[in-house]
mmCIF file of C-alpha atoms in Angstrom:
data_model
loop_
_atom_site.group_PDB
_atom_site.id
_atom_site.type_symbol
_atom_site.label_atom_id
_atom_site.label_comp_id
_atom_site.label_asym_id
_atom_site.label_seq_id
_atom_site.Cartn_x
_atom_site.Cartn_y
_atom_site.Cartn_z
ATOM 1 C CA MET A 12 106.263 88.253 78.982
ATOM 2 C CA VAL A 13 108.676 91.182 78.967
ATOM 3 C CA SER A 14 110.428 91.657 75.627
ATOM 4 C CA SER A 15 113.879 93.088 74.944
ATOM 5 C CA THR A 16 112.223 96.109 73.364
ATOM 6 C CA ASP A 17 110.270 96.777 76.553
ATOM 7 C CA ILE A 18 113.497 96.694 78.558
ATOM 8 C CA LEU A 19 115.426 98.982 76.194
ATOM 9 C CA ASN A 20 112.515 101.474 76.105
ATOM 10 C CA ALA A 21 112.123 101.597 79.894
ATOM 11 C CA LYS A 22 112.608 104.961 81.608
ATOM 12 C CA ILE A 23 115.916 105.365 83.460
ATOM 13 C CA LEU A 24 116.926 108.203 85.778
ATOM 14 C CA VAL A 25 120.592 108.889 86.639
ATOM 15 C CA VAL A 26 121.123 110.763 89.951
ATOM 16 C CA ASP A 27 124.642 111.985 90.761
ATOM 17 C CA ASP A 28 126.025 115.324 91.921
ATOM 18 C CA ASN A 29 129.105 114.763 89.764
ATOM 19 C CA ALA A 30 128.419 115.891 86.194
ATOM 20 C CA THR A 31 131.265 113.738 84.855
ATOM 21 C CA ASN A 32 129.719 110.577 86.324
ATOM 22 C CA VAL A 33 126.325 111.524 84.917
ATOM 23 C CA SER A 34 127.736 112.045 81.428
ATOM 24 C CA LEU A 35 129.655 108.758 81.583
ATOM 25 C CA LEU A 36 126.621 106.746 82.710
ATOM 26 C CA GLU A 37 124.411 108.311 80.025
ATOM 27 C CA ARG A 38 126.910 107.374 77.294
ATOM 28 C CA MET A 39 127.244 103.832 78.590
ATOM 29 C CA LEU A 40 123.465 103.353 78.712
ATOM 30 C CA HIS A 41 122.881 104.808 75.255
ATOM 31 C CA SER A 42 125.609 102.582 73.827
ATOM 32 C CA ALA A 43 123.828 99.581 75.354
ATOM 33 C CA GLY A 44 120.651 100.513 73.437
ATOM 34 C CA TYR A 45 118.595 102.239 76.134
ATOM 35 C CA THR A 46 116.454 104.971 74.587
ATOM 36 C CA SER A 47 114.883 106.828 77.519
ATOM 37 C CA VAL A 48 117.626 108.072 79.831
ATOM 38 C CA THR A 49 117.344 111.287 81.862
ATOM 39 C CA SER A 50 119.511 112.677 84.667
ATOM 40 C CA THR A 51 119.703 115.184 87.501
ATOM 41 C CA ASN A 52 122.459 116.538 89.748
ATOM 42 C CA ASP A 53 119.946 117.568 92.441
ATOM 43 C CA PRO A 54 118.828 114.767 94.795
ATOM 44 C CA HIS A 55 115.922 116.906 96.007
ATOM 45 C CA ALA A 56 114.406 116.813 92.520
ATOM 46 C CA VAL A 57 114.176 113.004 92.478
ATOM 47 C CA TYR A 58 110.801 112.789 94.217
ATOM 48 C CA GLU A 59 108.956 115.045 91.812
ATOM 49 C CA LEU A 60 110.600 113.442 88.811
ATOM 50 C CA TYR A 61 109.627 109.983 90.036
ATOM 51 C CA ARG A 62 106.023 110.994 90.696
ATOM 52 C CA GLU A 63 105.747 112.297 87.139
ATOM 53 C CA ASN A 64 107.582 109.516 85.286
ATOM 54 C CA ARG A 65 107.594 106.374 87.466
ATOM 55 C CA TYR A 66 110.980 105.261 86.218
ATOM 56 C CA GLY A 67 111.728 101.623 85.623
ATOM 57 C CA LEU A 68 115.197 102.183 87.129
ATOM 58 C CA ILE A 69 117.010 104.845 89.149
ATOM 59 C CA LEU A 70 120.825 104.836 89.088
ATOM 60 C CA LEU A 71 121.497 106.516 92.426
ATOM 61 C CA ASP A 72 124.781 107.783 93.834
ATOM 62 C CA LEU A 73 125.029 107.274 97.589
ATOM 63 C CA GLN A 74 127.495 110.030 98.439
ATOM 64 C CA MET A 75 125.943 113.409 97.640
ATOM 65 C CA PRO A 76 126.057 116.689 99.616
ATOM 66 C CA GLY A 77 122.876 117.956 101.234
ATOM 67 C CA MET A 78 120.977 114.692 100.775
ATOM 68 C CA ASP A 79 122.685 111.350 100.342
ATOM 69 C CA GLY A 80 121.336 108.304 98.525
ATOM 70 C CA PHE A 81 120.035 106.679 101.700
ATOM 71 C CA GLN A 82 117.803 109.667 102.421
ATOM 72 C CA VAL A 83 116.592 109.668 98.842
ATOM 73 C CA MET A 84 115.554 106.008 99.159
ATOM 74 C CA GLU A 85 113.634 106.741 102.371
ATOM 75 C CA GLY A 86 111.623 109.390 100.536
ATOM 76 C CA LEU A 87 111.011 107.074 97.585
ATOM 77 C CA LYS A 88 109.530 104.451 99.912
ATOM 78 C CA GLU A 89 106.781 106.895 100.873
ATOM 79 C CA ILE A 90 105.942 107.452 97.199
ATOM 80 C CA GLU A 91 106.124 103.819 96.086
ATOM 81 C CA GLY A 92 103.194 102.248 97.878
ATOM 82 C CA ASP A 93 104.158 98.607 97.375
ATOM 83 C CA GLY A 94 107.678 99.189 98.758
ATOM 84 C CA TYR A 95 109.421 98.031 95.593
ATOM 85 C CA LEU A 96 112.252 100.468 94.875
ATOM 86 C CA PRO A 97 113.764 100.105 91.369
ATOM 87 C CA VAL A 98 117.092 101.497 92.615
ATOM 88 C CA LEU A 99 120.600 100.544 91.484
ATOM 89 C CA VAL A 100 123.090 102.340 93.709
ATOM 90 C CA THR A 101 126.525 103.474 92.550
ATOM 91 C CA THR A 102 129.245 103.666 95.149
ATOM 92 C CA ALA A 103 132.982 103.474 95.599
ATOM 93 C CA GLU A 104 132.645 102.410 99.266
ATOM 94 C CA PRO A 105 132.337 98.619 99.731
ATOM 95 C CA SER A 106 130.916 99.159 103.225
ATOM 96 C CA HIS A 107 127.932 100.981 101.789
ATOM 97 C CA LYS A 108 126.770 98.066 99.629
ATOM 98 C CA LEU A 109 125.143 95.964 102.357
ATOM 99 C CA ARG A 110 123.594 99.022 103.981
ATOM 100 C CA ALA A 111 122.133 100.086 100.636
ATOM 101 C CA LEU A 112 120.586 96.657 100.065
ATOM 102 C CA LYS A 113 119.016 96.747 103.527
ATOM 103 C CA ALA A 114 117.674 100.237 102.779
ATOM 104 C CA GLY A 115 115.762 98.903 99.766
ATOM 105 C CA ALA A 116 118.149 99.059 96.824
ATOM 106 C CA LYS A 117 117.886 96.126 94.440
ATOM 107 C CA ASP A 118 121.559 96.009 93.433
ATOM 108 C CA PHE A 119 124.732 98.055 93.275
ATOM 109 C CA VAL A 120 127.475 99.003 90.801
ATOM 110 C CA SER A 121 130.983 99.770 91.958
ATOM 111 C CA LYS A 122 132.968 102.802 90.896
ATOM 112 C CA PRO A 123 134.845 103.058 88.604
ATOM 113 C CA PHE A 124 132.186 101.659 86.309
ATOM 114 C CA ASP A 125 132.615 98.520 84.277
ATOM 115 C CA LEU A 126 130.529 98.560 81.064
ATOM 116 C CA ALA A 127 129.763 94.815 81.059
ATOM 117 C CA GLU A 128 128.800 94.814 84.739
ATOM 118 C CA LEU A 129 126.640 97.907 84.310
ATOM 119 C CA ARG A 130 124.774 96.445 81.337
ATOM 120 C CA ALA A 131 124.084 93.148 83.121
ATOM 121 C CA ARG A 132 122.854 94.704 86.341
ATOM 122 C CA VAL A 133 120.703 97.326 84.594
ATOM 123 C CA HIS A 134 119.137 94.689 82.342
ATOM 124 C CA ASN A 135 118.359 92.354 85.258
ATOM 125 C CA ILE A 136 116.766 95.030 87.427
ATOM 126 C CA LEU A 137 114.656 96.382 84.572
ATOM 127 C CA GLN A 138 113.464 92.895 83.673
ATOM 128 C CA VAL A 139 112.409 92.184 87.247
ATOM 129 C CA ARG A 140 110.797 95.607 87.574
ATOM 130 C CA LEU A 141 108.733 95.225 84.403
ATOM 131 C CA LEU A 142 107.684 91.721 85.410
ATOM 132 C CA HIS A 143 106.614 93.104 88.775
ATOM 133 C CA LEU A 144 104.490 95.781 87.101
ATOM 134 C CA GLU A 145 102.984 93.222 84.730
ATOM 135 C CA SER A 146 102.116 91.000 87.673
ATOM 136 C CA LYS A 147 100.366 93.922 89.390
ATOM 137 C CA ARG A 148 98.328 94.639 86.262
ATOM 138 C CA CYS A 149 97.325 90.979 85.959
ATOM 139 C CA ASN A 150 96.275 90.879 89.607
ATOM 140 C CA GLN A 151 94.180 94.004 89.169
ATOM 141 C CA MET A 152 92.516 92.540 86.082
ATOM 142 C CA LEU A 153 91.842 89.303 87.967
ATOM 143 C CA GLU A 154 90.297 91.172 90.892
ATOM 144 C CA GLU A 155 88.116 93.163 88.512
ATOM 145 C CA THR A 156 87.013 89.970 86.755
ATOM 146 C CA VAL A 157 86.146 88.361 90.093
ATOM 147 C CA ARG A 158 84.080 91.425 91.081
ATOM 148 C CA GLU A 159 82.223 91.298 87.761
ATOM 149 C CA LEU A 160 81.535 87.571 88.185
ATOM 150 C CA GLU A 161 80.220 88.115 91.711
ATOM 151 C CA ALA A 162 77.978 90.932 90.480
ATOM 152 C CA SER A 163 76.663 88.728 87.652
ATOM 153 C CA ARG A 164 76.014 85.883 90.083
ATOM 154 C CA GLU A 165 74.026 88.193 92.342
ATOM 155 C CA VAL A 166 71.955 89.400 89.382
ATOM 156 C CA ILE A 167 71.234 85.794 88.386
ATOM 157 C CA ARG A 168 70.278 84.930 91.978
ATOM 158 C CA LEU A 169 67.830 87.820 92.227
ATOM 159 C CA LYS A 170 66.369 86.993 88.819
ATOM 160 C CA THR A 171 65.881 83.364 89.873
ATOM 161 C CA ILE A 172 64.064 84.472 93.022
ATOM 162 C CA ASP A 173 61.774 86.745 90.985
ATOM 163 C CA GLU A 174 60.990 83.954 88.536
ATOM 164 C CA GLN A 175 60.258 81.558 91.387
ATOM 165 C CA LYS A 176 57.855 84.023 92.999
ATOM 166 C CA LYS A 177 56.180 84.583 89.636
ATOM 167 C CA SER A 178 55.736 80.826 89.158
ATOM 168 C CA GLU A 179 54.238 80.497 92.648
ATOM 169 C CA ARG A 180 51.742 83.284 91.934
ATOM 170 C CA GLU A 181 50.742 81.693 88.632
ATOM 171 C CA LEU A 182 50.279 78.297 90.311
ATOM 172 C CA ALA A 183 48.130 79.798 93.064
ATOM 173 C CA LEU A 184 45.982 81.598 90.470
ATOM 174 C CA ALA A 185 45.553 78.372 88.491
ATOM 175 C CA GLN A 186 44.418 76.513 91.612
ATOM 176 C CA GLU A 187 41.862 79.204 92.435
ATOM 177 C CA THR A 188 40.518 79.078 88.893
ATOM 178 C CA GLN A 189 40.256 75.270 88.991
ATOM 179 C CA GLU A 190 38.352 75.324 92.271
ATOM 180 C CA SER A 191 35.850 77.859 90.910
ATOM 181 C CA LEU A 192 35.095 75.605 87.900
ATOM 182 C CA LEU A 193 33.866 72.485 89.774
ATOM 183 C CA PRO A 194 31.476 69.862 88.147
ATOM 184 C CA GLY A 195 27.710 70.575 88.139
ATOM 185 C CA SER A 196 26.844 68.002 90.825
ATOM 186 C CA CYS A 197 29.362 69.450 93.185
ATOM 187 C CA LEU A 198 28.195 72.949 92.359
ATOM 188 C CA SER A 199 24.573 71.921 93.044
ATOM 189 C CA LEU A 200 25.622 70.387 96.319
ATOM 190 C CA LYS A 201 27.362 73.594 97.306
ATOM 191 C CA ILE A 202 24.271 75.621 96.344
ATOM 192 C CA SER A 203 21.987 73.223 98.263
ATOM 193 C CA ILE A 204 24.072 73.457 101.366
ATOM 194 C CA SER A 205 24.082 77.203 101.212
ATOM 195 C CA MET A 206 20.280 77.586 100.649
ATOM 196 C CA PRO A 207 17.806 78.128 103.514
ATOM 197 C CA SER A 208 15.689 75.043 104.409
ATOM 198 C CA THR A 209 12.372 76.645 103.282
ATOM 199 C CA ILE A 210 13.670 77.292 99.769
ATOM 200 C CA GLN A 211 15.079 73.776 99.608
ATOM 201 C CA HIS A 212 11.634 72.307 100.537
ATOM 202 C CA VAL A 213 9.803 74.333 97.882
ATOM 203 C CA MET A 214 12.286 73.329 95.206
ATOM 204 C CA SER A 215 12.043 69.678 96.261
ATOM 205 C CA GLY A 216 8.226 69.719 96.002
ATOM 206 C CA ALA A 217 8.320 71.379 92.602
ATOM 207 C CA ILE A 218 10.789 68.813 91.309
ATOM 208 C CA SER A 219 8.562 65.915 92.649
ATOM 209 C CA MET A 220 5.419 67.339 91.038
ATOM 210 C CA THR A 221 7.115 67.822 87.721
ATOM 211 C CA PHE A 222 8.373 64.256 87.785
ATOM 212 C CA SER A 223 4.862 62.880 88.649
ATOM 213 C CA ASN A 224 3.261 64.804 85.780
ATOM 214 C CA TRP A 225 5.825 63.433 83.424
ATOM 215 C CA ILE A 226 5.012 59.887 84.516
ATOM 216 C CA GLN A 227 1.257 60.352 84.050
ATOM 217 C CA GLY A 228 1.753 61.904 80.645
ATOM 218 C CA THR A 229 3.367 58.766 79.374
ATOM 219 C CA GLY A 230 0.405 56.633 80.317
ATOM 220 C CA TRP A 231 2.386 54.501 82.619
ATOM 221 C CA ALA A 232 0.722 53.076 85.674
ATOM 222 C CA PHE A 233 2.209 52.133 88.889
ATOM 223 C CA TRP A 234 1.056 48.830 90.320
ATOM 224 C CA ARG A 235 1.436 47.532 93.754
ATOM 225 C CA MET A 236 0.588 44.250 95.306
ATOM 226 C CA CYS A 237 -2.523 44.140 97.480
ATOM 227 C CA PRO A 238 -2.053 42.650 100.892
ATOM 228 C CA ALA A 239 -4.630 40.015 99.866
ATOM 229 C CA LYS A 240 -3.140 37.026 98.153
ATOM 230 C CA GLY A 241 -3.417 37.192 94.368
ATOM 231 C CA CYS A 242 -5.075 40.596 94.265
ATOM 232 C CA ARG A 243 -3.775 43.428 92.202
ATOM 233 C CA ARG A 244 -5.053 46.933 92.027
ATOM 234 C CA ARG A 245 -4.000 49.964 90.108
ATOM 235 C CA CYS A 246 -2.443 52.849 91.972
#
């Protein structure tokens, strides 16, 4: 929110070719509590002054020789990118009021000046102007925050993809390791399938002989039935 102190400390520029009007406006503004009031009698100097100070309000006389207030406002539009002109025109011509508002002025004050009217109109324009600037700052901060959030979301997305790929690689490695550590019977089967038939035959004979020797060593005998009824013979 805009405080009363912010309004009273806002920069004000008085533009009038009449030194008496300038002096009168300065006194009226200072008496109302405004602390930063400057002035110029040269309308051509307004542009440079505005570029340097970005006034919260310009009290602009419309009828000036060489360059009138309407021409000054046209030049200010080129400087103020958002088209908001903090201009309060001062004029003694009622016909100029509507034209000034269409040209971009925010309000007008009639000559001769009335202190109460001047205070009210200056206060209102400054309040709106400062609120406008505050709104712009908030919008810029919001846009910056949105950009930061989008950047953070992209970082998180890329990190998630990397972690997913890492998990897939670890899972594939675990499966390869598990397949290489099969049970002995399966491993023997794989070896048997991969051996040439000659080697398999030799190994089979050696295993049979070893088993037969083991049987004989135990003293066991194999018996079989003779084809003749009731006859037994030892193998």
